[in-house]
Amino acid sequence: MPKRKRKPNLVAFIAIGAGMVAVGISTDNWGLLGGGVVFIIIGAASVVKARRERDTDDTGDEQQQD
């Protein structure tokens, strides 16, 4: 089995983005609000990409075992 380089986990961006959105709303600062939304999108995209890679790896392993 070849070794794979470990990729950084960007799930923490969701929590950071949520905090930025909350501060942006409470201070009426559009810059923080927009930045928070961008962070949330980056974190969500990271989660989706990791799940897709995991699903393709699982199906590939099952086919090789047959």
PDB file of C-alpha atoms in Angstrom:
ATOM      1  CA  MET A   1       0.000   0.000   0.000  1.00  0.00           C
ATOM      2  CA  PRO A   2       1.588   3.285  -1.044  1.00  0.00           C
ATOM      3  CA  LYS A   3       1.962   5.966   1.580  1.00  0.00           C
ATOM      4  CA  ARG A   4      -0.144   9.050   1.059  1.00  0.00           C
ATOM      5  CA  LYS A   5       0.823  12.499   2.135  1.00  0.00           C
ATOM      6  CA  ARG A   6      -1.505  13.695   4.870  1.00  0.00           C
ATOM      7  CA  LYS A   7      -3.543  16.730   3.907  1.00  0.00           C
ATOM      8  CA  PRO A   8      -4.510  19.421   6.434  1.00  0.00           C
ATOM      9  CA  ASN A   9      -7.961  19.209   7.929  1.00  0.00           C
ATOM     10  CA  LEU A  10      -9.850  22.440   7.383  1.00  0.00           C
ATOM     11  CA  VAL A  11     -12.936  21.573   9.455  1.00  0.00           C
ATOM     12  CA  ALA A  12     -11.926  24.148  12.085  1.00  0.00           C
ATOM     13  CA  PHE A  13     -12.628  26.853   9.512  1.00  0.00           C
ATOM     14  CA  ILE A  14     -16.354  26.231  10.041  1.00  0.00           C
ATOM     15  CA  ALA A  15     -16.120  27.184  13.716  1.00  0.00           C
ATOM     16  CA  ILE A  16     -13.872  30.155  12.981  1.00  0.00           C
ATOM     17  CA  GLY A  17     -16.283  31.345  10.285  1.00  0.00           C
ATOM     18  CA  ALA A  18     -19.266  30.989  12.591  1.00  0.00           C
ATOM     19  CA  GLY A  19     -17.505  33.151  15.165  1.00  0.00           C
ATOM     20  CA  MET A  20     -16.647  35.759  12.572  1.00  0.00           C
ATOM     21  CA  VAL A  21     -20.246  35.831  11.341  1.00  0.00           C
ATOM     22  CA  ALA A  22     -21.537  36.270  14.888  1.00  0.00           C
ATOM     23  CA  VAL A  23     -19.152  39.154  15.561  1.00  0.00           C
ATOM     24  CA  GLY A  24     -19.898  40.673  12.170  1.00  0.00           C
ATOM     25  CA  ILE A  25     -23.628  40.637  12.858  1.00  0.00           C
ATOM     26  CA  SER A  26     -23.324  42.049  16.367  1.00  0.00           C
ATOM     27  CA  THR A  27     -20.986  44.867  15.330  1.00  0.00           C
ATOM     28  CA  ASP A  28     -22.728  45.493  12.002  1.00  0.00           C
ATOM     29  CA  ASN A  29     -19.431  44.964  10.171  1.00  0.00           C
ATOM     30  CA  TRP A  30     -19.922  43.620   6.645  1.00  0.00           C
ATOM     31  CA  GLY A  31     -16.256  42.710   6.264  1.00  0.00           C
ATOM     32  CA  LEU A  32     -16.313  40.266   9.174  1.00  0.00           C
ATOM     33  CA  LEU A  33     -19.622  38.869   8.025  1.00  0.00           C
ATOM     34  CA  GLY A  34     -18.309  38.220   4.507  1.00  0.00           C
ATOM     35  CA  GLY A  35     -15.044  36.800   5.782  1.00  0.00           C
ATOM     36  CA  GLY A  36     -16.936  34.450   8.065  1.00  0.00           C
ATOM     37  CA  VAL A  37     -19.055  33.186   5.202  1.00  0.00           C
ATOM     38  CA  VAL A  38     -15.911  32.536   3.163  1.00  0.00           C
ATOM     39  CA  PHE A  39     -14.389  30.569   6.051  1.00  0.00           C
ATOM     40  CA  ILE A  40     -17.561  28.494   6.396  1.00  0.00           C
ATOM     41  CA  ILE A  41     -17.545  27.710   2.674  1.00  0.00           C
ATOM     42  CA  ILE A  42     -13.880  26.640   2.795  1.00  0.00           C
ATOM     43  CA  GLY A  43     -14.546  24.353   5.758  1.00  0.00           C
ATOM     44  CA  ALA A  44     -17.633  22.816   4.177  1.00  0.00           C
ATOM     45  CA  ALA A  45     -15.801  22.199   0.906  1.00  0.00           C
ATOM     46  CA  SER A  46     -13.023  20.473   2.841  1.00  0.00           C
ATOM     47  CA  VAL A  47     -15.515  18.150   4.542  1.00  0.00           C
ATOM     48  CA  VAL A  48     -17.227  17.274   1.259  1.00  0.00           C
ATOM     49  CA  LYS A  49     -13.908  16.618  -0.475  1.00  0.00           C
ATOM     50  CA  ALA A  50     -12.686  14.372   2.352  1.00  0.00           C
ATOM     51  CA  ARG A  51     -15.898  12.340   2.274  1.00  0.00           C
ATOM     52  CA  ARG A  52     -15.711  11.903  -1.497  1.00  0.00           C
ATOM     53  CA  GLU A  53     -12.099  10.733  -1.288  1.00  0.00           C
ATOM     54  CA  ARG A  54     -12.948   8.331   1.532  1.00  0.00           C
ATOM     55  CA  ASP A  55     -15.903   6.913  -0.429  1.00  0.00           C
ATOM     56  CA  THR A  56     -13.830   6.352  -3.566  1.00  0.00           C
ATOM     57  CA  ASP A  57     -11.065   4.723  -1.515  1.00  0.00           C
ATOM     58  CA  ASP A  58     -13.563   2.361   0.139  1.00  0.00           C
ATOM     59  CA  THR A  59     -15.103   1.233  -3.139  1.00  0.00           C
ATOM     60  CA  GLY A  60     -11.691   0.701  -4.698  1.00  0.00           C
ATOM     61  CA  ASP A  61     -10.563  -1.485  -1.807  1.00  0.00           C
ATOM     62  CA  GLU A  62     -13.667  -3.665  -2.022  1.00  0.00           C
ATOM     63  CA  GLN A  63     -13.151  -4.291  -5.719  1.00  0.00           C
ATOM     64  CA  GLN A  64      -9.532  -5.300  -5.228  1.00  0.00           C
ATOM     65  CA  GLN A  65     -10.406  -7.880  -2.570  1.00  0.00           C
ATOM     66  CA  ASP A  66     -12.689  -9.870  -4.898  1.00  0.00           C
TER      67      ASP A  66
END
